[in-house]
Structure formats: C-alpha cells, structure tokens
Amino acid sequence: MNKSGSSVPLLSASNIRKVFTRKQGPLTVLENVDFSLDEGEAIAIIGTSGSGKSTLLNILGSLDWPTDGQLHHKGDFLNFRNKAVADRWRSKKVGFVFQNHMLLPDFTALDNLLLPVRRLGDVTSETHQRALGFLKNMGLADRANHLPGEMSGGEQQRIAVARAFMNRPAIVLADEPFGNLDQEIGGHLGEMLFGLRDTEGTSLVIVTHDLHLARRADRILELVEGRLKPVIKDDLV
Ligand SMILES: Nc1ncnc2c1ncn2[C@@H]1O[C@H](COP(=O)(O)OP(=O)(O)OP(=O)(O)O)[C@@H](O)[C@H]1O
Ligand SMILES: [Mg+2]
C-alpha cells in the first residue's frame, strides 16, 4: 500500500534498457532499470555526470523511449512508440522543469504560464486566475506582463516551476532545475518546488547534484553503471 491507499504505482518502469547508436559504436546507458513512483511521492535521482539521469527522466516523461522495457501508468501499459499517445499523455499528465528555464522569449510571464493550458485547449477564467494566483504566490504579481528578458534568472525559473504545475499534472519531472542559480536562490526555489508538490499533491522526480535538495525527497536513488540503487539519506556525505 502506498500513501494514496493504492497498491498500484502511479508510474512504473520495468527492465528499462537504453542503448544509443553512435558512429563510434553502441553506448548502453541504462541496463535493467526498474523504477516505481507512487502518487504524491517525491524521488530524487543522483549520479555522476553522464550516468544517464537525463536519459532516464526523458524516458519517464515520454520525451524519449527505451530500447527495451515497459512503462505503466496506474497499471495501464503506456505505448510511447505511438507519438500521438505519448504527446497526449505527456501534455495531460506531466510537467517539466529543465535547467535552462525554457521560457519563450517573446511571451510575457503570464503567457508563458498559460502555454501548457493552450496546448490542451482554451484558456478559461479559471486557468487565467490560476496563473495569476501562481504569480502572486511567487511574489511576481507585478511581473505578469514582463518578458523573460526583463526578469532575473531566479525569477524566470520561478515562472518555469509554476508553469510545470499549471495543468495539474500527476507528475512533475525536474532535471537539475536550479543548477544555473546560486545556492541561496536555488534553495528558495527548492522550497517552492517542494511546497507546490505538497499543496498540489503532485508526484515529483527530481534529478539533482545538490544533495541538500535531494534530501527533501521521500526517497533518493542513484544511477550507477546503468542501474538504479537506493540511497540511505544518512549515508549521504
Ligand atoms: N542522443 C544521444 N546520442 C548518443 N549518446 C547520448 C545521447 N544522449 C546522451 N548520450 C550519452 O549518454 C550518456 C548519459 O547521458 P545523460 O545526459 O543521460 O547523462 P546525465 O547523467 O544526465 O549527465 P549530466 O549530469 O552531465 O547532465 C552520456 O555518456 C551521453 O554522452
Ligand atoms: Mg543531465
């Protein structure tokens, strides 16, 4: 049984293998990875540079697909090889935060927040209010009509974090979200990200080098030689 009282995980991946074909020959990045995320759970994934963290996160979010293995959402098989299925599932169920905020430079803060909403349909007064509420809660109410270039890196990343939650996704995937920010600002944004996860009841998978941030998660997993290993928080130095 998990937090939500269900024995079926929200998202599970089994026997995931990922081999990149390159001119120099094949590169196996993931080997028999098993992963399971419960509703409302936060998992941090750590590992050295090049260990395959982004590759795994992209597979979990259907931005990439595995060479072998299967993914299930609430027990249902996810056919990521069907692009339309993958696109629809991703738009509805997954929010992303990347290291680089990936805001559209010609869109205002408010319009960037509303991008995921527009991808699924029209902006309603409810979604408009939700975006304004996020801006207010982030202390950016007066920035609604500002372009990303008129905001600091931390402010832009705050918008990117809130944007990931706009469609009430089941899962937010964050890849080294605060790696470009100084430690203090990154710390504040970490609080914001985990705060949103709590208030929205969203599951979270965060890839990070920042052990302080990783400790906020319910579980920490480490990618070593293509396999995921559980990490005991007290063993982290
Ligand atoms: N499209 C690709 N084609 C070939 N090799 C790739 C491709 N994408 C990633 N790789 C290789 O796969 C390995 C894992 O890359 P990945 O980006 O997942 O690592 P990472 O753990 O996220 O690293 P970092 O901490 O530096 O972001 C690396 O050796 C990388 O060079
Ligand atoms: Mg990476």
Tab-separated table of C-alpha atoms and ligand atoms in Angstrom:
chain	number	residue	atom	x	y	z
A	1	MET	CA	0.000	0.000	0.000
A	2	ASN	CA	1.249	3.494	-0.774
A	3	LYS	CA	0.285	6.964	0.527
A	4	SER	CA	-2.895	7.115	-1.534
A	5	GLY	CA	-4.017	3.720	-0.281
A	6	SER	CA	-3.462	2.060	-3.644
A	7	SER	CA	-1.132	-0.804	-4.326
A	8	VAL	CA	-0.659	0.204	-7.975
A	9	PRO	CA	2.109	2.753	-8.541
A	10	LEU	CA	1.328	5.970	-10.368
A	11	LEU	CA	4.191	5.381	-12.791
A	12	SER	CA	6.336	2.327	-13.145
A	13	ALA	CA	9.140	1.380	-15.469
A	14	SER	CA	10.462	-2.139	-15.719
A	15	ASN	CA	13.550	-3.611	-17.320
A	16	ILE	CA	14.415	-0.341	-19.000
A	17	ARG	CA	17.415	-0.541	-21.275
A	18	LYS	CA	18.667	2.349	-23.359
A	19	VAL	CA	21.324	1.955	-25.991
A	20	PHE	CA	22.414	4.942	-28.072
A	21	THR	CA	23.763	4.100	-31.500
A	22	ARG	CA	26.712	6.262	-32.373
A	23	LYS	CA	29.367	6.292	-35.081
A	24	GLN	CA	31.880	5.006	-32.503
A	25	GLY	CA	29.587	2.072	-31.693
A	26	PRO	CA	26.630	1.471	-29.371
A	27	LEU	CA	26.567	3.031	-25.912
A	28	THR	CA	24.479	1.314	-23.259
A	29	VAL	CA	23.368	3.984	-20.795
A	30	LEU	CA	20.598	2.193	-18.892
A	31	GLU	CA	20.565	-1.513	-18.095
A	32	ASN	CA	17.607	-3.269	-16.464
A	33	VAL	CA	16.345	-0.197	-14.668
A	34	ASP	CA	13.253	-0.746	-12.543
A	35	PHE	CA	11.523	2.335	-11.214
A	36	SER	CA	8.292	2.969	-9.406
A	37	LEU	CA	6.705	6.237	-8.300
A	38	ASP	CA	3.679	6.434	-6.004
A	39	GLU	CA	1.005	9.105	-6.017
A	40	GLY	CA	2.240	12.157	-4.125
A	41	GLU	CA	5.736	10.727	-3.753
A	42	ALA	CA	8.931	12.701	-4.404
A	43	ILE	CA	12.009	10.856	-5.632
A	44	ALA	CA	15.458	12.371	-6.181
A	45	ILE	CA	17.824	10.791	-8.686
A	46	ILE	CA	21.515	11.447	-8.247
A	47	GLY	CA	24.564	10.149	-10.096
A	48	THR	CA	27.754	11.338	-11.725
A	49	SER	CA	27.713	13.385	-14.909
A	50	GLY	CA	26.998	11.119	-17.857
A	51	SER	CA	25.478	8.354	-15.715
A	52	GLY	CA	22.183	8.595	-17.605
A	53	LYS	CA	19.969	10.679	-15.310
A	54	SER	CA	18.567	12.917	-18.050
A	55	THR	CA	18.144	9.917	-20.331
A	56	LEU	CA	16.059	8.155	-17.687
A	57	LEU	CA	13.987	11.255	-16.897
A	58	ASN	CA	13.270	11.789	-20.593
A	59	ILE	CA	12.103	8.189	-20.900
A	60	LEU	CA	9.859	8.558	-17.827
A	61	GLY	CA	8.322	11.674	-19.400
A	62	SER	CA	7.980	10.086	-22.860
A	63	LEU	CA	10.321	12.613	-24.466
A	64	ASP	CA	12.461	9.629	-25.426
A	65	TRP	CA	11.716	5.928	-25.494
A	66	PRO	CA	13.656	2.945	-24.211
A	67	THR	CA	15.418	0.383	-26.384
A	68	ASP	CA	13.756	-2.287	-24.248
A	69	GLY	CA	11.412	-2.261	-21.306
A	70	GLN	CA	7.936	-1.124	-20.428
A	71	LEU	CA	6.214	1.758	-18.722
A	72	HIS	CA	2.878	1.685	-16.961
A	73	HIS	CA	0.675	4.479	-15.670
A	74	LYS	CA	-1.624	3.299	-12.871
A	75	GLY	CA	-1.131	-0.194	-14.197
A	76	ASP	CA	-2.033	0.697	-17.794
A	77	PHE	CA	0.567	-0.024	-20.472
A	78	LEU	CA	1.920	3.190	-21.967
A	79	ASN	CA	2.613	2.824	-25.652
A	80	PHE	CA	5.232	5.512	-26.057
A	81	ARG	CA	6.124	4.372	-29.556
A	82	ASN	CA	2.805	5.814	-30.672
A	83	LYS	CA	3.693	9.513	-30.844
A	84	ALA	CA	0.108	10.760	-30.585
A	85	VAL	CA	-0.465	8.662	-27.451
A	86	ALA	CA	2.813	9.846	-25.939
A	87	ASP	CA	2.142	13.515	-26.754
A	88	ARG	CA	-1.324	13.409	-25.269
A	89	TRP	CA	-0.229	11.573	-22.124
A	90	ARG	CA	2.691	13.963	-21.617
A	91	SER	CA	0.587	17.112	-22.138
A	92	LYS	CA	-2.071	15.976	-19.683
A	93	LYS	CA	-0.101	14.175	-17.021
A	94	VAL	CA	3.444	15.507	-16.937
A	95	GLY	CA	5.007	18.875	-16.119
A	96	PHE	CA	8.674	19.553	-16.828
A	97	VAL	CA	11.257	21.850	-15.299
A	98	PHE	CA	14.612	21.995	-17.072
A	99	GLN	CA	17.916	23.500	-16.008
A	100	ASN	CA	17.501	26.246	-18.545
A	101	HIS	CA	14.061	27.734	-17.840
A	102	MET	CA	12.953	27.260	-21.486
A	103	LEU	CA	10.555	30.205	-21.343
A	104	LEU	CA	9.581	31.606	-24.726
A	105	PRO	CA	11.410	34.938	-25.004
A	106	ASP	CA	8.637	36.774	-26.869
A	107	PHE	CA	5.891	35.728	-24.461
A	108	THR	CA	5.099	37.542	-21.213
A	109	ALA	CA	5.395	35.776	-17.855
A	110	LEU	CA	1.626	35.244	-17.840
A	111	ASP	CA	1.541	33.855	-21.391
A	112	ASN	CA	4.465	31.535	-20.622
A	113	LEU	CA	2.492	30.216	-17.649
A	114	LEU	CA	-0.504	29.626	-19.891
A	115	LEU	CA	1.429	27.726	-22.588
A	116	PRO	CA	0.658	24.238	-21.245
A	117	VAL	CA	-3.012	25.204	-20.928
A	118	ARG	CA	-3.182	26.377	-24.563
A	119	ARG	CA	-1.592	23.106	-25.657
A	120	LEU	CA	-4.687	21.284	-24.366
A	121	GLY	CA	-7.372	23.813	-25.242
A	122	ASP	CA	-8.619	27.322	-24.496
A	123	VAL	CA	-7.687	29.461	-21.536
A	124	THR	CA	-10.703	29.772	-19.240
A	125	SER	CA	-11.253	32.324	-16.498
A	126	GLU	CA	-10.372	29.522	-14.035
A	127	THR	CA	-6.984	28.813	-15.652
A	128	HIS	CA	-6.304	32.530	-16.062
A	129	GLN	CA	-6.978	33.047	-12.350
A	130	ARG	CA	-4.822	30.049	-11.509
A	131	ALA	CA	-1.886	31.560	-13.430
A	132	LEU	CA	-2.361	34.934	-11.722
A	133	GLY	CA	-2.544	33.129	-8.364
A	134	PHE	CA	0.765	31.399	-9.042
A	135	LEU	CA	2.368	34.730	-9.959
A	136	LYS	CA	1.051	36.264	-6.734
A	137	ASN	CA	2.223	33.377	-4.561
A	138	MET	CA	5.677	33.634	-6.113
A	139	GLY	CA	5.871	37.340	-5.411
A	140	LEU	CA	5.719	38.090	-9.130
A	141	ALA	CA	2.229	39.610	-9.380
A	142	ASP	CA	3.648	42.814	-10.853
A	143	ARG	CA	5.611	40.849	-13.469
A	144	ALA	CA	2.649	39.322	-15.323
A	145	ASN	CA	3.278	41.395	-18.438
A	146	HIS	CA	7.064	41.279	-18.354
A	147	LEU	CA	9.113	39.366	-20.900
A	148	PRO	CA	11.624	36.765	-19.637
A	149	GLY	CA	14.497	39.026	-20.703
A	150	GLU	CA	13.219	41.643	-18.267
A	151	MET	CA	13.439	39.245	-15.319
A	152	SER	CA	16.343	37.769	-13.318
A	153	GLY	CA	17.405	34.146	-13.738
A	154	GLY	CA	15.731	33.216	-10.436
A	155	GLU	CA	12.503	34.968	-11.405
A	156	GLN	CA	12.442	33.215	-14.766
A	157	GLN	CA	12.994	29.863	-13.106
A	158	ARG	CA	10.150	30.581	-10.646
A	159	ILE	CA	7.859	31.015	-13.655
A	160	ALA	CA	9.208	27.770	-15.136
A	161	VAL	CA	8.487	25.880	-11.893
A	162	ALA	CA	4.935	27.219	-11.669
A	163	ARG	CA	4.363	26.501	-15.376
A	164	ALA	CA	5.125	22.833	-14.780
A	165	PHE	CA	2.147	22.687	-12.378
A	166	MET	CA	-0.335	24.698	-14.472
A	167	ASN	CA	-2.244	21.739	-15.949
A	168	ARG	CA	-2.469	19.980	-12.563
A	169	PRO	CA	-0.191	17.197	-13.826
A	170	ALA	CA	0.059	13.934	-11.953
A	171	ILE	CA	3.849	14.053	-12.189
A	172	VAL	CA	6.421	16.827	-12.340
A	173	LEU	CA	9.839	15.895	-13.723
A	174	ALA	CA	12.683	18.284	-12.951
A	175	ASP	CA	16.142	17.931	-14.478
A	176	GLU	CA	18.783	19.791	-12.438
A	177	PRO	CA	16.268	22.635	-12.154
A	178	PHE	CA	18.383	25.059	-10.146
A	179	GLY	CA	21.837	24.122	-11.422
A	180	ASN	CA	22.320	27.534	-13.029
A	181	LEU	CA	21.351	29.544	-9.964
A	182	ASP	CA	23.387	30.485	-6.922
A	183	GLN	CA	22.932	28.320	-3.869
A	184	GLU	CA	20.721	30.683	-1.890
A	185	ILE	CA	18.284	31.323	-4.746
A	186	GLY	CA	18.349	27.624	-5.624
A	187	GLY	CA	17.457	26.853	-2.001
A	188	HIS	CA	14.427	29.170	-2.116
A	189	LEU	CA	13.290	27.632	-5.380
A	190	GLY	CA	13.707	24.158	-3.919
A	191	GLU	CA	11.357	25.186	-1.116
A	192	MET	CA	8.915	26.497	-3.682
A	193	LEU	CA	9.058	23.333	-5.780
A	194	PHE	CA	8.508	21.010	-2.823
A	195	GLY	CA	5.854	23.416	-1.450
A	196	LEU	CA	3.915	23.189	-4.711
A	197	ARG	CA	4.297	19.427	-4.719
A	198	ASP	CA	2.671	19.395	-1.248
A	199	THR	CA	-0.168	21.811	-1.960
A	200	GLU	CA	-0.940	20.358	-5.390
A	201	GLY	CA	-0.479	16.731	-4.311
A	202	THR	CA	1.740	16.087	-7.332
A	203	SER	CA	4.358	13.364	-7.604
A	204	LEU	CA	7.854	14.623	-8.269
A	205	VAL	CA	11.007	13.178	-9.775
A	206	ILE	CA	13.970	15.471	-9.464
A	207	VAL	CA	17.412	14.918	-10.924
A	208	THR	CA	19.984	16.883	-8.988
A	209	HIS	CA	23.624	17.150	-7.989
A	210	ASP	CA	22.508	19.156	-4.947
A	211	LEU	CA	22.353	16.740	-2.023
A	212	HIS	CA	20.573	19.333	0.125
A	213	LEU	CA	17.759	19.387	-2.440
A	214	ALA	CA	17.843	15.594	-2.819
A	215	ARG	CA	17.319	15.173	0.927
A	216	ARG	CA	13.931	16.888	0.644
A	217	ALA	CA	12.672	13.937	-1.399
A	218	ASP	CA	10.953	10.917	0.170
A	219	ARG	CA	13.462	8.591	-1.491
A	220	ILE	CA	16.827	9.014	-3.148
A	221	LEU	CA	18.045	6.746	-5.952
A	222	GLU	CA	21.492	6.744	-7.507
A	223	LEU	CA	22.292	5.772	-11.096
A	224	VAL	CA	25.470	3.716	-11.120
A	225	GLU	CA	26.676	1.896	-14.208
A	226	GLY	CA	23.258	1.947	-15.784
A	227	ARG	CA	21.398	0.675	-12.734
A	228	LEU	CA	19.325	2.409	-10.058
A	229	LYS	CA	20.322	1.845	-6.454
A	230	PRO	CA	18.525	3.090	-3.347
A	231	VAL	CA	20.489	5.548	-1.234
A	232	ILE	CA	20.098	5.807	2.518
A	233	LYS	CA	19.866	9.516	3.395
A	234	ASP	CA	22.151	9.119	6.428
A	235	ASP	CA	24.860	7.689	4.152
A	236	LEU	CA	24.981	10.878	2.064
A	237	VAL	CA	28.042	12.964	2.781
B	1	LIG	N1	21.262	11.288	-28.170
B	1	LIG	C1	22.381	10.721	-27.720
B	1	LIG	N2	23.189	10.030	-28.546
B	1	LIG	C2	24.308	9.435	-28.110
B	1	LIG	N3	24.721	9.453	-26.827
B	1	LIG	C3	23.959	10.132	-25.933
B	1	LIG	C4	22.764	10.814	-26.342
B	1	LIG	N4	22.213	11.383	-25.240
B	1	LIG	C5	23.029	11.104	-24.217
B	1	LIG	N5	24.079	10.350	-24.631
B	1	LIG	C6	25.160	9.815	-23.781
B	1	LIG	O1	24.556	9.048	-22.755
B	1	LIG	C7	25.219	9.217	-21.519
B	1	LIG	C8	24.243	9.677	-20.475
B	1	LIG	O2	23.808	10.988	-20.792
B	1	LIG	P1	22.819	11.795	-19.842
B	1	LIG	O3	22.608	13.115	-20.478
B	1	LIG	O4	21.627	10.977	-19.555
B	1	LIG	O5	23.700	11.939	-18.503
B	1	LIG	P2	23.409	12.745	-17.155
B	1	LIG	O6	23.538	11.777	-16.029
B	1	LIG	O7	22.133	13.488	-17.289
B	1	LIG	O8	24.651	13.752	-17.103
B	1	LIG	P3	24.724	15.260	-16.535
B	1	LIG	O9	24.776	15.147	-15.032
B	1	LIG	O10	26.028	15.771	-17.087
B	1	LIG	O11	23.544	16.033	-17.034
B	1	LIG	C9	26.355	10.198	-21.788
B	1	LIG	O12	27.534	9.456	-21.988
B	1	LIG	C10	25.922	10.896	-23.054
B	1	LIG	O13	27.043	11.319	-23.795
B	2	MG	MG	21.655	15.525	-17.377
